[in-house]
Coordinates of C-alpha atoms in Angstrom, one line a residue:
X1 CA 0.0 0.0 0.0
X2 CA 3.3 2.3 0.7
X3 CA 3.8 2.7 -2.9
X4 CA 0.4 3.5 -4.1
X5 CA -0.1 6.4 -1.5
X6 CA 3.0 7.3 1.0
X7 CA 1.5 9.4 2.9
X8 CA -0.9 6.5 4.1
X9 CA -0.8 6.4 8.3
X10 CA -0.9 2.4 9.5
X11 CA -1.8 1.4 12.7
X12 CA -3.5 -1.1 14.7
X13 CA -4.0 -3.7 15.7
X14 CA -7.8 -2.5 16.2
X15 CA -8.1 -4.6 19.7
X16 CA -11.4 -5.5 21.7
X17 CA -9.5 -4.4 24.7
X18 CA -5.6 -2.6 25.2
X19 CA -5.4 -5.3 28.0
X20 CA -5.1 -8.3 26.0
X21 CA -2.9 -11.7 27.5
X22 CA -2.6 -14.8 25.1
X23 CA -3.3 -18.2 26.5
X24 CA -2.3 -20.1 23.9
X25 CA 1.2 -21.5 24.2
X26 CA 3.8 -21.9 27.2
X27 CA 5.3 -18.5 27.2
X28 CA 5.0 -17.3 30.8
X29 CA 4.9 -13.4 29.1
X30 CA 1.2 -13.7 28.0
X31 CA 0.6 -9.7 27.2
X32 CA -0.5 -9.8 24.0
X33 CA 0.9 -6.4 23.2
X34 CA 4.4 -7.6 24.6
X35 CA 4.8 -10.2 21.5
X36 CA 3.0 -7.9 19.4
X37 CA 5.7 -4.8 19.9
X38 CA 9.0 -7.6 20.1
X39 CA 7.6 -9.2 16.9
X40 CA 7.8 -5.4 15.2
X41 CA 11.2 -4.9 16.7
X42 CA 13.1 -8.1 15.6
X43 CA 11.8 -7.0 12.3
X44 CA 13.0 -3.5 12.5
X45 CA 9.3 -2.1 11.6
X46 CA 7.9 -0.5 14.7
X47 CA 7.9 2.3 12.9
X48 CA 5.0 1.2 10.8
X49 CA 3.3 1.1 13.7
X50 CA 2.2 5.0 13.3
X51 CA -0.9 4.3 15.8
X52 CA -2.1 2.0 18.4
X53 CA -5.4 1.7 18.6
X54 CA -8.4 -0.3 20.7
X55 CA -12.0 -0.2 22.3
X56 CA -12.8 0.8 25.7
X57 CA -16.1 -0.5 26.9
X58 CA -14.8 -0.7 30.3
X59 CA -18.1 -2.6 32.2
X60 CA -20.0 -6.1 31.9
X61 CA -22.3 -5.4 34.5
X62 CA -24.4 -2.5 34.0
X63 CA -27.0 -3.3 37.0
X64 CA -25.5 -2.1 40.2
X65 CA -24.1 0.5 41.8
X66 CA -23.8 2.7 38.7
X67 CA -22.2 6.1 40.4
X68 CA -19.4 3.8 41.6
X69 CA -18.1 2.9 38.5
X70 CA -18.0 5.5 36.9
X71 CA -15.3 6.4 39.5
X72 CA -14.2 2.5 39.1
X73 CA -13.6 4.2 35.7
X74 CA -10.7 6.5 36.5
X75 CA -8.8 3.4 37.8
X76 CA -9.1 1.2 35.2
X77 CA -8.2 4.2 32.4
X78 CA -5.3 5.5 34.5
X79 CA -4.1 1.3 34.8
X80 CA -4.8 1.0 30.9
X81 CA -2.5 4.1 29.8
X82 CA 0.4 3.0 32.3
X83 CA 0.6 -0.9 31.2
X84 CA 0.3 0.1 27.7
X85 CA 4.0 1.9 28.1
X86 CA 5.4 -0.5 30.2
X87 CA 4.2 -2.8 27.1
X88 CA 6.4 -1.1 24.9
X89 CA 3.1 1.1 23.2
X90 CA 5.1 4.1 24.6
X91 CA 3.9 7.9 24.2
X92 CA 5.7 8.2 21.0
X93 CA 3.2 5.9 19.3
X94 CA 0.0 7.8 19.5
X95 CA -3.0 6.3 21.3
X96 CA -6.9 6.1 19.7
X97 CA -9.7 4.7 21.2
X98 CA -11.9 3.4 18.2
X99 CA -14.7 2.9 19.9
X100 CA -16.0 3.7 23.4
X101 CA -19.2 3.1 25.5
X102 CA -20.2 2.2 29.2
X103 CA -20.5 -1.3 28.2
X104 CA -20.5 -4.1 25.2
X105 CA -24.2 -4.7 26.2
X106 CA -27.0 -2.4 26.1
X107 CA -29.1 -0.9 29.5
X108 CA -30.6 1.9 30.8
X109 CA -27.3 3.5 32.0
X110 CA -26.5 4.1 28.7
X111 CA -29.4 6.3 28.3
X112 CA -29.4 8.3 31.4
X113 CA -27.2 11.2 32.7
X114 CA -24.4 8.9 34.1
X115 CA -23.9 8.4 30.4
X116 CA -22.9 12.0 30.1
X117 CA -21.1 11.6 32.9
X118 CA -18.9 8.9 31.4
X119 CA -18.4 10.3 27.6
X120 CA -16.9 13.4 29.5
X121 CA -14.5 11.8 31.5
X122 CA -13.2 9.4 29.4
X123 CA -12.7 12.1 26.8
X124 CA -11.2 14.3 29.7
X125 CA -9.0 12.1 31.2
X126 CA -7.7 9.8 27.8
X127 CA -6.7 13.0 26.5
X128 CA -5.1 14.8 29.8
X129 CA -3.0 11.2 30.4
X130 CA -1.6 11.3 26.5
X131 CA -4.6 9.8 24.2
X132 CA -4.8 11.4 20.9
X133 CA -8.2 10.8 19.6
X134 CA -11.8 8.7 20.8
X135 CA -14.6 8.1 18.9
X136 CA -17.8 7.3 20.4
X137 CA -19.5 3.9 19.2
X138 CA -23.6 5.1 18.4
X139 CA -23.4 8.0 16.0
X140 CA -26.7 6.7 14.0
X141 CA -30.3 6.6 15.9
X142 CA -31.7 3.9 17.6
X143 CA -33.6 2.4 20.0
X144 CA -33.6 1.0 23.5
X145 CA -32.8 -2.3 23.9
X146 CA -31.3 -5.1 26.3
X147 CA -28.7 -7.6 25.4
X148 CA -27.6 -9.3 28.4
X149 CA -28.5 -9.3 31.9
X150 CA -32.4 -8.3 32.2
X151 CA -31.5 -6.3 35.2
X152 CA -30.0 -3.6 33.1
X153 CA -33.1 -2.5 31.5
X154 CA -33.7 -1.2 28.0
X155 CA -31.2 1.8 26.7
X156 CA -29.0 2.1 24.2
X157 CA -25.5 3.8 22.8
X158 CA -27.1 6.7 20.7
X159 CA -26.7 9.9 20.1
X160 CA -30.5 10.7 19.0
X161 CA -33.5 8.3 19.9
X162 CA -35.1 7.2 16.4
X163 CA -38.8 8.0 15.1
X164 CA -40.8 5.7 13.7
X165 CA -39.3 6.3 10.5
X166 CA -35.9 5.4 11.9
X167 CA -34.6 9.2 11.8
X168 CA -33.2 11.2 14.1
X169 CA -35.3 12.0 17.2
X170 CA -35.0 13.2 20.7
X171 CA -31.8 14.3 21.6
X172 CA -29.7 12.3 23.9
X173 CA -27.5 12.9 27.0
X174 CA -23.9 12.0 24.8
X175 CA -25.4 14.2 22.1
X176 CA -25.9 16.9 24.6
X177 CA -22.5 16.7 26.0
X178 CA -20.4 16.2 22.9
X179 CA -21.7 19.8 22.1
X180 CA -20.9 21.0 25.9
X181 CA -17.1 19.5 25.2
X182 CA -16.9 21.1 22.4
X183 CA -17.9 24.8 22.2
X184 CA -18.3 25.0 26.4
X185 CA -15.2 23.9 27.5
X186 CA -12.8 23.2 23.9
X187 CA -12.8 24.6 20.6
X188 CA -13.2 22.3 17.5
X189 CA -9.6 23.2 16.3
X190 CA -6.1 24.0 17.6
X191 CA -3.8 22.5 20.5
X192 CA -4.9 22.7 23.5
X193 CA -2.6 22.3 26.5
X194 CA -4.0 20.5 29.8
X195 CA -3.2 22.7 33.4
X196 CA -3.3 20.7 36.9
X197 CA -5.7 21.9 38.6
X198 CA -6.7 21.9 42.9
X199 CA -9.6 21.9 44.9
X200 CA -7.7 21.8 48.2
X201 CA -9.5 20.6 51.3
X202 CA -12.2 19.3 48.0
X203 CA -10.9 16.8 46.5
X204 CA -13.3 14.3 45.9
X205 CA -13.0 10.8 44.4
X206 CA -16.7 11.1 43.1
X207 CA -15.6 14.8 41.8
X208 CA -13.6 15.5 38.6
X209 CA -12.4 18.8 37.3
X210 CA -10.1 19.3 34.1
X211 CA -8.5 22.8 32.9
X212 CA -6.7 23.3 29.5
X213 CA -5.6 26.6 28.1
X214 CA -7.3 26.7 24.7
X215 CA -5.9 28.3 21.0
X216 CA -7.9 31.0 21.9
X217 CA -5.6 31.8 25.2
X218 CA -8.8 31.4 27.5
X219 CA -9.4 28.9 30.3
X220 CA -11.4 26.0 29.7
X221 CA -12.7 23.5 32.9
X222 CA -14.6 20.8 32.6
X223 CA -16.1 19.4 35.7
X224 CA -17.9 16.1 36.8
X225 CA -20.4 15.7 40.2
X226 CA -20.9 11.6 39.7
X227 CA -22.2 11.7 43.6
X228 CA -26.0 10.3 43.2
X229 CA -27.3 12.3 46.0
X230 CA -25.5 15.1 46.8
X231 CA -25.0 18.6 45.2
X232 CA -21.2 20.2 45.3
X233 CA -19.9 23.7 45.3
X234 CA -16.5 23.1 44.3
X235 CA -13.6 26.5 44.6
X236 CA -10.9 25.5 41.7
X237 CA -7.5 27.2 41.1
X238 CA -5.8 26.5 38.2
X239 CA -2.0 26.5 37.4
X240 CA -0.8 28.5 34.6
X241 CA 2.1 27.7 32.2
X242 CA 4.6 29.1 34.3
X243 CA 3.5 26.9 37.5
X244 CA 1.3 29.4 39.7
X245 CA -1.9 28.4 40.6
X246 CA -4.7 31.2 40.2
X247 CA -8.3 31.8 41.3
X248 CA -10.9 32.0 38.0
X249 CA -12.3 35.4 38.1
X250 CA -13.7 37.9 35.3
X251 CA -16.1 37.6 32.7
X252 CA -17.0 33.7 32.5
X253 CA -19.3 31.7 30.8
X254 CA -21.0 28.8 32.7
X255 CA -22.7 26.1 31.4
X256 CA -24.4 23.4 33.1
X257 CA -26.1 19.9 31.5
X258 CA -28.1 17.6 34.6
X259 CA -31.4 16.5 36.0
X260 CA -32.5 19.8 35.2
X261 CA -32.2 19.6 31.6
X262 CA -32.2 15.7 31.4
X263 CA -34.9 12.9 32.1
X264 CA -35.4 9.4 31.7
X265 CA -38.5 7.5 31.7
X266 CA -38.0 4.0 32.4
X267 CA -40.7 1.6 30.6
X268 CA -38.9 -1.3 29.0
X269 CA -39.0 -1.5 25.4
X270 CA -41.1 1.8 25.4
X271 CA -38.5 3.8 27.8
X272 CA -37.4 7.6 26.3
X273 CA -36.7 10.8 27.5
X274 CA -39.5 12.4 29.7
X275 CA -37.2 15.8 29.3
X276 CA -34.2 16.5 26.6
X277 CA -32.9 20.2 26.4
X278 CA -29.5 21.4 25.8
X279 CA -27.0 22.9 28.8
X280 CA -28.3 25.6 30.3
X281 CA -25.8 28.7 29.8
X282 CA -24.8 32.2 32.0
X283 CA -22.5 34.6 31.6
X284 CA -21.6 36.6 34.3
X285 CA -18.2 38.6 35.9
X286 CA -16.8 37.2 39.0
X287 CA -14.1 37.7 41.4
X288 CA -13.6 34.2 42.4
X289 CA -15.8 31.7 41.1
X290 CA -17.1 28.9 43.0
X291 CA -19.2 26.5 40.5
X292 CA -22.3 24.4 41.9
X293 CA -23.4 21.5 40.6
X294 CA -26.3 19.7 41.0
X295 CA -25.9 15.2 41.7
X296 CA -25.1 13.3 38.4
X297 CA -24.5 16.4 36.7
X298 CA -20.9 18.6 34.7
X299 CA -20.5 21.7 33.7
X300 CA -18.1 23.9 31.8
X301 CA -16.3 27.2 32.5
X302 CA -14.6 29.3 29.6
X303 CA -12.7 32.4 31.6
X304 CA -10.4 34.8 30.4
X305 CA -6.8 34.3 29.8

């Protein structure tokens, strides 16, 4: 294919999961990506490997305790990205995620506001921990369904509920937040570089708040409330590029997407949204902003520079 179009990008290898072993012969080394990188090596063609790229559907079980993993969620991203470079898929290689999802298997999770929740922090933190690019697995519309375990219920992977002509319908909470992402916290184009931030006597394992400067030189923050039951009001700093950390005041722009905006109604095969608006947006000037957020809910914050 090099010789018909050289400027063609290969990759692969495509995987189900970046945590693959191989059980199939007597090597005690049974990461899969260990023999895959060696067998590249020995050949001298690692360098055709010009991406790495695999599915993250990181849950079976979609029934219980759904606000728990989507903080089980940080682990198992955090433990992905770090075995993939002690495999030898180091940062030089750059990382996709093909397709992603809360689960292989359809449910009702996937169609309420913890779906929002997890789209925006695996986007978040797959690109603050090195990832390059995701792309979400449901573009087209559909309907609910259940696959597996009947204690999921009936949802689906979508970005738009179908008619009954199989079109686009009610909008859905990914759809909603894919616009948040972008346009409320990033722009569509241009690098944009990730800032630590801290919530001091705050931090929260169910809470998760990401800062990047954006091309445009202003303050982007995405932030997640995955507590069920419990409303936060979270004071953030930022650091800036030459390592201070600073209070977010000014003119900002808030924008929030949660129960307020978002409902499910749960009815088996016949389960939709009872509500389906867009994030809710303010603009206001502050001297130090502290951003509330409602349970199961994220918002975004665009300050100035």
């Amino acid at each position: 294919m090099r010789p018909i179009w050289p400027q063609l990008q290969l990759g692969g290898p495509s995987a189900q999961s970046a945590l693959s072993e191989t059980w199939l012969n007597s090597d005690p080394e049974r990461s899969w990506n260990r023999h895959f990188i060696k067998a590249l090596q020995e050949r001298g063609r690692l360098a055709d490997l010009q991406f790495y790229s695999f599915e993250f559907y990181p849950f079976d079980d979609i029934c219980h305790n759904i606000p728990g993993k989507l903080i089980e969620e940080d682990r198992l991203m955090h433990r992905l990205m770090t075995r993939l470079t002690d495999e030898g898929v180091g940062p030089d290689i750059p990382r996709i995620i093909t397709e992603y999802g809360f689960s292989a298997y359809s449910g009702r999770a996937m169609s309420e506001m913890p779906s929002a929740l997890l789209m925006a922090n695996i986007n978040g933190q797959f690109l603050s921990e090195g990832g390059n690019a995701a792309y979400l697995f449901g573009y087209g519309p559909n309907v609910p369904v259940n696959q597996n375990l009947p204690c999921a219920g009936f949802g689906n992977m979508m970005l738009q509920m179908a008619d009954q002509k199989g079109q686009a319908g009610t909008s859905m909470p990914s759809y909603h937040t894919a616009r948040l992402m972008i346009g409320d916290w990033l722009m569509p184009k241009g690098k944009h570089h990730f800032l630590p931030v801290d919530m001091g006597a705050q931090a929260d394992d169910a809470v998760r708040v990401f800062a990047v400067r954006r091309p445009d030189g202003r303050l982007g923050v995405l932030a997640l409330n995955r507590h069920a039951d419990r409303a936060v009001k979270l004071h953030i700093t930022v650091q800036d590029l030459k390592g201070l950390f600073h209070t977010i005041a000014g003119p900002v722009q808030i924008s929030h997407f949660g129960p307020d905006q978002y409902a499910w109604i749960d009815d088996g095969p016949k389960s939709r949204p009872s509500k389906s608006l867009p994030p809710a947006r303010s603009t206001s000037k502050v001297r130090d902003l502290y951003l509330e957020l409602k349970p199961l809910s994220l918002g975004a914050v665009i300050a100035p520079r």
